[in-house]
PDB file of C-alpha atoms in Angstrom:
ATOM      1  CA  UNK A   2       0.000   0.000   0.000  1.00  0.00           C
ATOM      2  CA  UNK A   3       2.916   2.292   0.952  1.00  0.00           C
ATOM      3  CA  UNK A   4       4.289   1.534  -2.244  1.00  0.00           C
ATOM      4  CA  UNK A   5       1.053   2.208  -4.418  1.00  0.00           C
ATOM      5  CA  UNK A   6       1.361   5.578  -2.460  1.00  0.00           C
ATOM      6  CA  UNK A   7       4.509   7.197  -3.223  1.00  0.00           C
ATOM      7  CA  UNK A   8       3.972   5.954  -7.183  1.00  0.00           C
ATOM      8  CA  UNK A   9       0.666   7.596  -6.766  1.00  0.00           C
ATOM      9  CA  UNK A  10       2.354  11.006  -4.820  1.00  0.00           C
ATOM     10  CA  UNK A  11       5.037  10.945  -7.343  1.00  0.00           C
ATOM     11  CA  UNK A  12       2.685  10.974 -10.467  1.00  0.00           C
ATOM     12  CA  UNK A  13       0.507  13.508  -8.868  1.00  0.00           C
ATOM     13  CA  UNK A  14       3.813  15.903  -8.281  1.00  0.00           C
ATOM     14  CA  UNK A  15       5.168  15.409 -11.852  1.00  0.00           C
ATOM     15  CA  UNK A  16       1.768  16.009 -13.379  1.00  0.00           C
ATOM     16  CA  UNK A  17       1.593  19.614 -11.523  1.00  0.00           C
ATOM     17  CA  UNK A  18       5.343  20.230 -12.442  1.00  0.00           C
ATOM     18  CA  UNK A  19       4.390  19.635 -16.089  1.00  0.00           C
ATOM     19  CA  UNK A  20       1.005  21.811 -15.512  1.00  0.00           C
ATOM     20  CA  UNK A  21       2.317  24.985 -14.400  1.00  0.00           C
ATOM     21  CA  UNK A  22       5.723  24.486 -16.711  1.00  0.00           C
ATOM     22  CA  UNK A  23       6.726  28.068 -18.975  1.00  0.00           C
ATOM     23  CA  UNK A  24       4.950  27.386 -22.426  1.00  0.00           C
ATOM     24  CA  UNK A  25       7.620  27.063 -24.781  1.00  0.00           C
ATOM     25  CA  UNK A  26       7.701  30.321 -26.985  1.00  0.00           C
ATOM     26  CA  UNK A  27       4.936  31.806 -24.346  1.00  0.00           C
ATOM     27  CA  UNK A  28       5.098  35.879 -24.938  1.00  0.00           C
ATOM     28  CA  UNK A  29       6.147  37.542 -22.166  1.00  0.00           C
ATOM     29  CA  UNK A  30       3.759  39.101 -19.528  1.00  0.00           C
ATOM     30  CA  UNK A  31       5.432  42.385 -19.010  1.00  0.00           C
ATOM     31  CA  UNK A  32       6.322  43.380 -22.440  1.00  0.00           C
ATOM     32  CA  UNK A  33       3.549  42.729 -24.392  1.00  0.00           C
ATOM     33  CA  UNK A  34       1.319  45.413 -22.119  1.00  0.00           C
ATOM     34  CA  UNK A  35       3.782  47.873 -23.148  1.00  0.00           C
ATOM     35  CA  UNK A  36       2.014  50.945 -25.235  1.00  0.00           C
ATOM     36  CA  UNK A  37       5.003  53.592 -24.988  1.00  0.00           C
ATOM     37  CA  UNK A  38       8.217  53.442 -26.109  1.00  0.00           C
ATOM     38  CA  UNK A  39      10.858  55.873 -25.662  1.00  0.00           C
ATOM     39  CA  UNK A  40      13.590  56.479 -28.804  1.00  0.00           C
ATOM     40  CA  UNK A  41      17.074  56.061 -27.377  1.00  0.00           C
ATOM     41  CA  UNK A  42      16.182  57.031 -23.708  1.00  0.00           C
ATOM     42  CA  UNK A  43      15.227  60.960 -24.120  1.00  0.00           C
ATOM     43  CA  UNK A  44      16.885  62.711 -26.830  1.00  0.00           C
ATOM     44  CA  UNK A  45      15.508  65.715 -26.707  1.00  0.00           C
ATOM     45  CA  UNK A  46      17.354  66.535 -23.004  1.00  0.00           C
ATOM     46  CA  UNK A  47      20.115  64.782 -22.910  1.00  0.00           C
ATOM     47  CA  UNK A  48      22.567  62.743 -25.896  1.00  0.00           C
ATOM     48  CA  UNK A  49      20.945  59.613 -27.265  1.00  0.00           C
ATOM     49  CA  UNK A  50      22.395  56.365 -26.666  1.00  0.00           C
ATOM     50  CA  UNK A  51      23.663  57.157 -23.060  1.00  0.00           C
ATOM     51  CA  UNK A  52      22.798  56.584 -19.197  1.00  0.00           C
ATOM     52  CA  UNK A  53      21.776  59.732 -18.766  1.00  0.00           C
ATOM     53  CA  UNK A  54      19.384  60.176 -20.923  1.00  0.00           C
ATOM     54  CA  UNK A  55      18.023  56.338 -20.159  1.00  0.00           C
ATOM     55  CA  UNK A  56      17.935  58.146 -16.370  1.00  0.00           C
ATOM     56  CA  UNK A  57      15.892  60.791 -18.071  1.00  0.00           C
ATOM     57  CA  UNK A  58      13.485  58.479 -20.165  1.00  0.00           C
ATOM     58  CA  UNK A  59      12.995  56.101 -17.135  1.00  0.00           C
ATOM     59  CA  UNK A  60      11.987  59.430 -14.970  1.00  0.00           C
ATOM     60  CA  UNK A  61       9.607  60.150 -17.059  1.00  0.00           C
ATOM     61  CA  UNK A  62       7.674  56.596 -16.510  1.00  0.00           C
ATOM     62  CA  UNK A  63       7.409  55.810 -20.239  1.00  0.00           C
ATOM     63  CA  UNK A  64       6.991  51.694 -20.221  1.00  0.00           C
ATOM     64  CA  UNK A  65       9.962  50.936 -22.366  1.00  0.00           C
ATOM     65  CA  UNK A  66      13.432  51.994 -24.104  1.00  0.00           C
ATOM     66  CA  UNK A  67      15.337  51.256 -27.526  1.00  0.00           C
ATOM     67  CA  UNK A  68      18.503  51.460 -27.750  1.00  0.00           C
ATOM     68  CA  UNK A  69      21.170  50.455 -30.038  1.00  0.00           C
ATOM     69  CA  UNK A  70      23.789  47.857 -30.297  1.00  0.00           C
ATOM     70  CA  UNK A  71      27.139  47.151 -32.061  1.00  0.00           C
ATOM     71  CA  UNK A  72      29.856  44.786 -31.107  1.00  0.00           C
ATOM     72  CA  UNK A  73      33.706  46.315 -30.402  1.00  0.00           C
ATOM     73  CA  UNK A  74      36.547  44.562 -32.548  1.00  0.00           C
ATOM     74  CA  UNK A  75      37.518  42.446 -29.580  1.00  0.00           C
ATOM     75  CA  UNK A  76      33.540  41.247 -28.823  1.00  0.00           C
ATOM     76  CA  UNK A  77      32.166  44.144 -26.334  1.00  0.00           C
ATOM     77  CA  UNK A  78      28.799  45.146 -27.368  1.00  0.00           C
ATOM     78  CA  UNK A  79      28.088  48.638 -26.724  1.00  0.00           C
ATOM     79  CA  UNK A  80      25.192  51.457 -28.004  1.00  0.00           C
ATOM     80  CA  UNK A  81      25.405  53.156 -31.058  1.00  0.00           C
ATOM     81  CA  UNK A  82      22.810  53.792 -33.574  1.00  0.00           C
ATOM     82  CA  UNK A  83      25.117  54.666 -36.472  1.00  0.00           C
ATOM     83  CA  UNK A  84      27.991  52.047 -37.108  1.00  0.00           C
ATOM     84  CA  UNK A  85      30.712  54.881 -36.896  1.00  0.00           C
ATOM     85  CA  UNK A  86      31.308  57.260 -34.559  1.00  0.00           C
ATOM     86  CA  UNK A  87      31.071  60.236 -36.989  1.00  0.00           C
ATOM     87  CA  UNK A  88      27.699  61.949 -35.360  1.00  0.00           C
ATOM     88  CA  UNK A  89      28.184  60.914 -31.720  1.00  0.00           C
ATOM     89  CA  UNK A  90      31.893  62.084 -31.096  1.00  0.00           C
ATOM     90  CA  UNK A  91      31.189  65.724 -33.749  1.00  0.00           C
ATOM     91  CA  UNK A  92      33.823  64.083 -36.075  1.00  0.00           C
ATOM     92  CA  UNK A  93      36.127  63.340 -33.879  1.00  0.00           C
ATOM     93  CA  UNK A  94      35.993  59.686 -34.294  1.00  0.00           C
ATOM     94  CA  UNK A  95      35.011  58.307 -37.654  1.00  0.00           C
ATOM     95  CA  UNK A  96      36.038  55.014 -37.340  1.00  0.00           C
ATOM     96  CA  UNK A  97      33.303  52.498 -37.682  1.00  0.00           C
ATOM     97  CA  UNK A  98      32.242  50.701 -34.228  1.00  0.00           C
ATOM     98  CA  UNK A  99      33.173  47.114 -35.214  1.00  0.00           C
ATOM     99  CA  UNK A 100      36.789  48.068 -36.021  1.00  0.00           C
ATOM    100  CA  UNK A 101      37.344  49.920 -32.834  1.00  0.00           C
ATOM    101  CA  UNK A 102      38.449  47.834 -29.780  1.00  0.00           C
ATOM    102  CA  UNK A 103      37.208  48.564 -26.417  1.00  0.00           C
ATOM    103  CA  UNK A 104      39.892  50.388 -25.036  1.00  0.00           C
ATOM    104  CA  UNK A 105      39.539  53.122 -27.518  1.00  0.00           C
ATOM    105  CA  UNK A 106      35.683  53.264 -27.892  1.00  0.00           C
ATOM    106  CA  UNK A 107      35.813  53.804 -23.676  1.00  0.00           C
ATOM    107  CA  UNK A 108      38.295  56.736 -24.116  1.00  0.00           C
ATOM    108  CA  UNK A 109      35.629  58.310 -26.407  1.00  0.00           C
ATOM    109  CA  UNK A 110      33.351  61.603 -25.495  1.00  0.00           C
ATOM    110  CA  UNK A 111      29.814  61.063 -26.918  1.00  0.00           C
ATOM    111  CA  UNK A 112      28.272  64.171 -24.685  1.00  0.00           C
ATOM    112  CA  UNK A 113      27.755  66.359 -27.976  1.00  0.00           C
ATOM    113  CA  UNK A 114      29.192  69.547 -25.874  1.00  0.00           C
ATOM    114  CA  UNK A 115      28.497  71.890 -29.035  1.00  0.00           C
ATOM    115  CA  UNK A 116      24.593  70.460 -28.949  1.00  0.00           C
ATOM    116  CA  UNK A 117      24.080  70.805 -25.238  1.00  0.00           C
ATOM    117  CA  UNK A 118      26.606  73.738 -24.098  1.00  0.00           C
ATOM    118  CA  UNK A 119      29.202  71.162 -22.025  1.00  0.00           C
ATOM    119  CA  UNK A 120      26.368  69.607 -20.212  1.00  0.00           C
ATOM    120  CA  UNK A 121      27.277  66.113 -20.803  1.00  0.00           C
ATOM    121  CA  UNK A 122      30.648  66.726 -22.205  1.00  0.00           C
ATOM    122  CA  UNK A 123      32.582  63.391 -20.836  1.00  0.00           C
ATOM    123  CA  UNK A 124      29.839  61.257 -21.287  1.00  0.00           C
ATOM    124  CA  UNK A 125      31.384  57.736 -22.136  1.00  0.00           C
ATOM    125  CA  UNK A 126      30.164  55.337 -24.299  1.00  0.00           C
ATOM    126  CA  UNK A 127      27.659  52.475 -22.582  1.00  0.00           C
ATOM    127  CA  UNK A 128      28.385  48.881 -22.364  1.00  0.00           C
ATOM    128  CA  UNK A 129      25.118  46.720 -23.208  1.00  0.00           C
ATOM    129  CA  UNK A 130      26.409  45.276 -19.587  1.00  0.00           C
ATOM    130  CA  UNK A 131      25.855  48.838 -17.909  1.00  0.00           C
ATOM    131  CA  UNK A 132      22.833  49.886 -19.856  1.00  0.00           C
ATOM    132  CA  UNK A 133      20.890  46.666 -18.057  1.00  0.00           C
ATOM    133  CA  UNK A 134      22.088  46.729 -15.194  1.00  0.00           C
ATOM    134  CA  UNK A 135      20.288  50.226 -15.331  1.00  0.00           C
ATOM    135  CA  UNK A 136      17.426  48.710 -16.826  1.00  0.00           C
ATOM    136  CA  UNK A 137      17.027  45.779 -14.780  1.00  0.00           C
ATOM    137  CA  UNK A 138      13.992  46.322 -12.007  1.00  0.00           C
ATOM    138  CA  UNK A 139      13.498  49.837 -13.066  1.00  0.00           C
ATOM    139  CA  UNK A 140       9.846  49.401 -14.409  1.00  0.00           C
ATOM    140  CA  UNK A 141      10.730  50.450 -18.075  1.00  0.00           C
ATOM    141  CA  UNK A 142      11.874  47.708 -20.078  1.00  0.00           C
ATOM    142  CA  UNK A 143      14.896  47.783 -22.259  1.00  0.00           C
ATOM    143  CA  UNK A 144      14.137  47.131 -26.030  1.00  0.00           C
ATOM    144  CA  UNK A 145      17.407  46.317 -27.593  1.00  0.00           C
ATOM    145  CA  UNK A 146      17.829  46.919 -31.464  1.00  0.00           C
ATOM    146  CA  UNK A 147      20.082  44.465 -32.960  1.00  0.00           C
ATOM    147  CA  UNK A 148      22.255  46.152 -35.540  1.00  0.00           C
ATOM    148  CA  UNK A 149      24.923  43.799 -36.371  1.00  0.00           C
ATOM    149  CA  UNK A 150      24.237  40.426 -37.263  1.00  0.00           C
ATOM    150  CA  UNK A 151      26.477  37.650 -35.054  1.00  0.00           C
ATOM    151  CA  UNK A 152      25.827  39.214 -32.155  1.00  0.00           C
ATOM    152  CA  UNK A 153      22.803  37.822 -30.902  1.00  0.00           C
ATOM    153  CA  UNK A 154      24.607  34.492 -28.806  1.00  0.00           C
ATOM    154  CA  UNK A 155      26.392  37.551 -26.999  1.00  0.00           C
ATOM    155  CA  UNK A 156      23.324  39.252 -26.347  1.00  0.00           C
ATOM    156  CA  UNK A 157      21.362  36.444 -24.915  1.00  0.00           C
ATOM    157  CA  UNK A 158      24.745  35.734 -22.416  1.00  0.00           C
ATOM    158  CA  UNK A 159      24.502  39.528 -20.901  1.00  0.00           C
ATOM    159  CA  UNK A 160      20.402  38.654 -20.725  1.00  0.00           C
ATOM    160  CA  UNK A 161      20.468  35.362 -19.211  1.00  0.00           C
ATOM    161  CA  UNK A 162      22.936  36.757 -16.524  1.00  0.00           C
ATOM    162  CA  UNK A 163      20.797  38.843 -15.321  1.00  0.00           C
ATOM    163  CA  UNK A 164      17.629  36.657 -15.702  1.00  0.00           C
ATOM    164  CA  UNK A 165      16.309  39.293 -18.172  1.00  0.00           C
ATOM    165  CA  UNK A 166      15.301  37.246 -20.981  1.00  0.00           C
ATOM    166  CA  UNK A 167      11.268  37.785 -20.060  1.00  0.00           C
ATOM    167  CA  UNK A 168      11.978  41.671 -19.075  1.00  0.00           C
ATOM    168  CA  UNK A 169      13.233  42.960 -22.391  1.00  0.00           C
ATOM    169  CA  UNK A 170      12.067  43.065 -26.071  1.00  0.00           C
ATOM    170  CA  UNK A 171      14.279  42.536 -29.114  1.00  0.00           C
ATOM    171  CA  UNK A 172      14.127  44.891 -32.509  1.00  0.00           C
ATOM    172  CA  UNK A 173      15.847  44.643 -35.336  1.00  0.00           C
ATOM    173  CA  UNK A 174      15.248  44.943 -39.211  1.00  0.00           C
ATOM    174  CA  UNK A 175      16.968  41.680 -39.649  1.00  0.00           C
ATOM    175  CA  UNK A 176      14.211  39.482 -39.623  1.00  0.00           C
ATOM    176  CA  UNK A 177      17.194  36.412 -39.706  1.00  0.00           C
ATOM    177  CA  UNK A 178      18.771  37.875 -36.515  1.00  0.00           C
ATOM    178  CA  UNK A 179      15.082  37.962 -34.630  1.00  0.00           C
ATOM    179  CA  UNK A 180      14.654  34.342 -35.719  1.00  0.00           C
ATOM    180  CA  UNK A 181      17.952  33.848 -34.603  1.00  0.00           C
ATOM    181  CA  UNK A 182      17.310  35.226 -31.134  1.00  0.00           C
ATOM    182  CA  UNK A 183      13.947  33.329 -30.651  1.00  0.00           C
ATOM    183  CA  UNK A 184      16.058  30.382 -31.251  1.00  0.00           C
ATOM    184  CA  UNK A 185      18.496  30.864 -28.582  1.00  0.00           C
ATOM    185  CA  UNK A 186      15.919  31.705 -26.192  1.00  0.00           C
ATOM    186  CA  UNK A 187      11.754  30.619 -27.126  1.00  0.00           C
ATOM    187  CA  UNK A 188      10.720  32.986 -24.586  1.00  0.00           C
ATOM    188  CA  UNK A 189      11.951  35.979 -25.866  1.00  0.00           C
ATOM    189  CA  UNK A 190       9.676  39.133 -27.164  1.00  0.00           C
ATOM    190  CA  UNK A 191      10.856  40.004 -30.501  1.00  0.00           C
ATOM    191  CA  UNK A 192       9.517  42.869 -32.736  1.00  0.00           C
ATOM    192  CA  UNK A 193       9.929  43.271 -36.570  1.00  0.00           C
ATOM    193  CA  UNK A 194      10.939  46.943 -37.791  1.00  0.00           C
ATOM    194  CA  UNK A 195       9.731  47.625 -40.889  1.00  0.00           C
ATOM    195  CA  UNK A 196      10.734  51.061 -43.104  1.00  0.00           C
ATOM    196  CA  UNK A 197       9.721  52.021 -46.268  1.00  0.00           C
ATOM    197  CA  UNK A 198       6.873  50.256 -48.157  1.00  0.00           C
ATOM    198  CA  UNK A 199       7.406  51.695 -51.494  1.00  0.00           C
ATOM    199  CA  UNK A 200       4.388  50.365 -53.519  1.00  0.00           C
ATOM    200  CA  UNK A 201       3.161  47.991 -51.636  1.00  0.00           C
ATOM    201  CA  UNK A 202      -1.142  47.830 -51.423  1.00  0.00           C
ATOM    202  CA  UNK A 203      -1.637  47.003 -47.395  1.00  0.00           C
ATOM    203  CA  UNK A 204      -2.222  43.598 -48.164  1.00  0.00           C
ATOM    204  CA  UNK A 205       1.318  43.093 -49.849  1.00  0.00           C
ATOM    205  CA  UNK A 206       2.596  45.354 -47.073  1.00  0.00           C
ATOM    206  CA  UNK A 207       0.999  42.691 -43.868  1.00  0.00           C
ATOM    207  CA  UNK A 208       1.914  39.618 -46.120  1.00  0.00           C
ATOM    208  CA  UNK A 209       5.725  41.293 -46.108  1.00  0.00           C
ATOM    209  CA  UNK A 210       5.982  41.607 -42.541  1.00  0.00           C
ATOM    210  CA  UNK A 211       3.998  37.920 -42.265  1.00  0.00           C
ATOM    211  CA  UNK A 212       6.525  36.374 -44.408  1.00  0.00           C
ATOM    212  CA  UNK A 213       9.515  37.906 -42.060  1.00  0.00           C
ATOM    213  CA  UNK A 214       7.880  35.631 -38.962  1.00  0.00           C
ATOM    214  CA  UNK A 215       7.346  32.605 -40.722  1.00  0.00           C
ATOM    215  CA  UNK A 216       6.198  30.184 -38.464  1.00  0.00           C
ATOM    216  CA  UNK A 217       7.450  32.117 -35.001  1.00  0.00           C
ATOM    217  CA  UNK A 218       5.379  32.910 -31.839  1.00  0.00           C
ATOM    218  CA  UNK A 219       5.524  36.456 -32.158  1.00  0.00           C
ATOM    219  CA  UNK A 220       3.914  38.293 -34.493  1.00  0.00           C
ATOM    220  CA  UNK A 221       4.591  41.997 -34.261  1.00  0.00           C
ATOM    221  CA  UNK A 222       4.976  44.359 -36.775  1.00  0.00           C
ATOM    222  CA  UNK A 223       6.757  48.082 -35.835  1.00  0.00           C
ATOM    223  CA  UNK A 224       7.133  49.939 -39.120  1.00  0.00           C
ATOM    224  CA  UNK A 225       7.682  53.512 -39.522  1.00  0.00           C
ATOM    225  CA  UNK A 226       4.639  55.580 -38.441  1.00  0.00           C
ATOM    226  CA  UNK A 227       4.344  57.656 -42.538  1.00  0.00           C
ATOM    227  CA  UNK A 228       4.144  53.925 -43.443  1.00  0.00           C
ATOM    228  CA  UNK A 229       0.739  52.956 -41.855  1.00  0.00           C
ATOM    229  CA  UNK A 230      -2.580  54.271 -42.517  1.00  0.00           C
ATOM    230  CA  UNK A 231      -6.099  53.191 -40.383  1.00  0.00           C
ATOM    231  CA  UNK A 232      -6.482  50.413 -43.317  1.00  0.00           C
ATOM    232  CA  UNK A 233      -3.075  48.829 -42.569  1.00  0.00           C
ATOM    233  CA  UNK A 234      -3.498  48.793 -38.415  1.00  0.00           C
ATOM    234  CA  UNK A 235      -6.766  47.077 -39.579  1.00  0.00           C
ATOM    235  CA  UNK A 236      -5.684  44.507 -41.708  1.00  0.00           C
ATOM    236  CA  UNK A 237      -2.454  43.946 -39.446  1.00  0.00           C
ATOM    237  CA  UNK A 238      -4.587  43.319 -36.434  1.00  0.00           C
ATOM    238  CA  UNK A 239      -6.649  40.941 -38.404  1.00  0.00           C
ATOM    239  CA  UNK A 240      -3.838  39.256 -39.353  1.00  0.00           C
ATOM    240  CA  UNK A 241      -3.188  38.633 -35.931  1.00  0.00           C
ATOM    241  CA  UNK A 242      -0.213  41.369 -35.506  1.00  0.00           C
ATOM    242  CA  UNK A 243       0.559  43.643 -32.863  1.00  0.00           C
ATOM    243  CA  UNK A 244       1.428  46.651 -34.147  1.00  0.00           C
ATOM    244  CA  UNK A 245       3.769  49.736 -33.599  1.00  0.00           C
ATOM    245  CA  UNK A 246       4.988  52.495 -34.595  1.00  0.00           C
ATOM    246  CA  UNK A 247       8.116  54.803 -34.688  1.00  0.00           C
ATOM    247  CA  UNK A 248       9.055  57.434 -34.492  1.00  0.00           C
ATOM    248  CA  UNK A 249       6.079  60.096 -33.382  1.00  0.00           C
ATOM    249  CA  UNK A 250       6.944  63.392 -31.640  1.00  0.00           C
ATOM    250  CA  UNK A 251       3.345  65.419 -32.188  1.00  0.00           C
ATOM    251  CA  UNK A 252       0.272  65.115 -30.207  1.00  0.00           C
ATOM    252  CA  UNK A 253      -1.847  65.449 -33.074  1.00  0.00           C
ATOM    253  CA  UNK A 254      -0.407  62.559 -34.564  1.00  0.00           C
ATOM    254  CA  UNK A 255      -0.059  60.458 -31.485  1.00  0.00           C
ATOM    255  CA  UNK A 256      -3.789  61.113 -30.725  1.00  0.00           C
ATOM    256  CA  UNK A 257      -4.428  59.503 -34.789  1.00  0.00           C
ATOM    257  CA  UNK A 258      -2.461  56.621 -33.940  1.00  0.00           C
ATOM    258  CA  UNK A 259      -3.880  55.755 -30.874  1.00  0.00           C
ATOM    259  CA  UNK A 260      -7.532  56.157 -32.598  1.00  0.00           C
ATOM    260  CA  UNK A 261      -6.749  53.669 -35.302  1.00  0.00           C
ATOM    261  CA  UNK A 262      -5.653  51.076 -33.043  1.00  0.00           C
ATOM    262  CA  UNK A 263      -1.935  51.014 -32.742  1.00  0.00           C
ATOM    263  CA  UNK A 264      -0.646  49.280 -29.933  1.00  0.00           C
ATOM    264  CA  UNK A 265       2.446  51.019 -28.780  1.00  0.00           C
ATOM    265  CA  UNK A 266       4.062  54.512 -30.132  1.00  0.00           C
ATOM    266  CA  UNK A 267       8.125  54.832 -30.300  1.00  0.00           C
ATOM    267  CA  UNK A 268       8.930  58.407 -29.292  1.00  0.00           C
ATOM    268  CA  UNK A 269      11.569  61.137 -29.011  1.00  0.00           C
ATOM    269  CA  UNK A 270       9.625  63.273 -26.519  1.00  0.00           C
ATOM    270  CA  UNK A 271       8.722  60.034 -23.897  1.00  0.00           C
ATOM    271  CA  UNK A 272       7.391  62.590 -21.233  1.00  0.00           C
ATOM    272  CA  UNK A 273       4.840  64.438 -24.027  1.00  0.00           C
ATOM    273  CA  UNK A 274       3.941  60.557 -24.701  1.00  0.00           C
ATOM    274  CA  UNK A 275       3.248  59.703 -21.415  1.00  0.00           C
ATOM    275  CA  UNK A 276       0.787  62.834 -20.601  1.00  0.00           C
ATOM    276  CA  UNK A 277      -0.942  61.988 -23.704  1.00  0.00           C
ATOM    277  CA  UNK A 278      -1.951  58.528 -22.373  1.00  0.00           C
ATOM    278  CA  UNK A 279      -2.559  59.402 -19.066  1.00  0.00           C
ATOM    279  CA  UNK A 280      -5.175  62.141 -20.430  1.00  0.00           C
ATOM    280  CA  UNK A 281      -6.693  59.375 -22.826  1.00  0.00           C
ATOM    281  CA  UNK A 282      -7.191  57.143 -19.384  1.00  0.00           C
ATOM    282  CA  UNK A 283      -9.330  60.214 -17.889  1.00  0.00           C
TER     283      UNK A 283
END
């Protein structure tokens, strides 16, 4: 009887194990409820791309943050959105990211003095490292544009250190490098940029970005906002999309957007953003 028991206690405990298991390739609770987006923390008060103005965007209580990502020469993966230095650094580094090796990229002012009167002049260059560890528990969640192909096994390392893989989202125009990343790790919230459609009817347009996904959990399509109309959130939602859009800065326009359906807004003003949501919760 004692016997019939345990094989009985045993069953029972494996079943519930297997019950309340993670669905592989289950989307993430936190990021999918996300409906704002800020564009490279808060670019409007402080340099893109750098911990302060992620400190500024987080202040501001927008939901999320993209940022950008290269890899060094010698594998560290740090922010840029251009692949040289040219724009950050006012010319004074116009070497491309990938042939730079850490020690130099570190040494390297991306404060834009001229832009912001010396207010950030000094400002290094963030790690991918730093720029979660910011992120991590801050209630905004990082969104991490992929770049450069090859770097996604790196990525998922930093993530999976800090058991981040279910508090970020990934972005990239690389439609390879998402499938790439939900590969590595099934539970991971990917999102599918998309930028000009040229002359594509809406239907050609949702079957482009449906073709990207293939067969993957995730089906979210972020293309530029001058690249949507109310027909296309329509016939992207019915295709069983998520949709975005980047990058809106008037609240006219993020007023439209919100009307026709669009799930979350990519913006350089996160703060104007945020007022304009809490108003449409009134």
């Amino acid at each position: 009887m004692f016997k019939s028991f345990s094989l009985c206690f045993v069953f029972l405990t494996l079943s519930a194990l297997y019950l309340t298991a993670p669905v592989k390739g289950e989307v993430p609770d936190a990021p999918v409820k996300f409906t704002s987006m800020a564009h490279r923390g808060d670019p409007g008060n402080a340099p893109e791309n750098t911990i302060p103005s992620f400190k500024l965007a987080i202040a501001t209580g927008v939901e999320s943050c993209e940022f950008d990502v290269y890899s060094t020469k010698d594998g560290v993966l740090v922010l840029s959105h251009d692949p040289d230095f040219t724009r950050a650094t006012e010319g004074k580094c116009k070497e491309k990211v990938n042939n730079l090796t850490w020690d130099v990229v570190k040494t390297l002012d991306v404060g834009r003095p001229s832009k912001w009167n010396g207010k950030y002049k000094g400002t290094p260059v963030p790690t991918l490292d730093e720029t979660l560890d910011l992120f991590k528990d801050s209630g905004c969640i990082p969104v991490i544009e992929l770049k450069q192909g090859g770097i996604e096994e790196k990525v998922v390392a930093a993530l999976k250190k800090r058991n981040m893989i279910r508090q970020c989202c990934i972005v990239s125009f690389n439609s390879k490098a998402l499938r790439k990343m939900v590969e590595l790790a099934p539970d991971i919230y990917v999102i599918r940029n998309g930028g000009n459609r040229k002359d594509m009817s809406d239907d050609q347009y949702v079957q482009w970005f449906a073709d990207s996904f293939e067969d993957g959990e995730f089906k979210v399509a972020n293309p530029h906002y001058s690249q949507l109309n109310e027909n296309t959130v329509k016939k992207l939602h019915e295709a069983g999309f998520r949709v975005g859009a980047w990058v809106i800065n008037d609240e006219k326009t993020l007023h439209q957007y919100l009307d026709w359906g669009v799930n979350s807004i990519t913006t350089d003003k996160p703060a104007l953003l945020v007022k304009v949501l809490k108003e449409r919760k009134k």
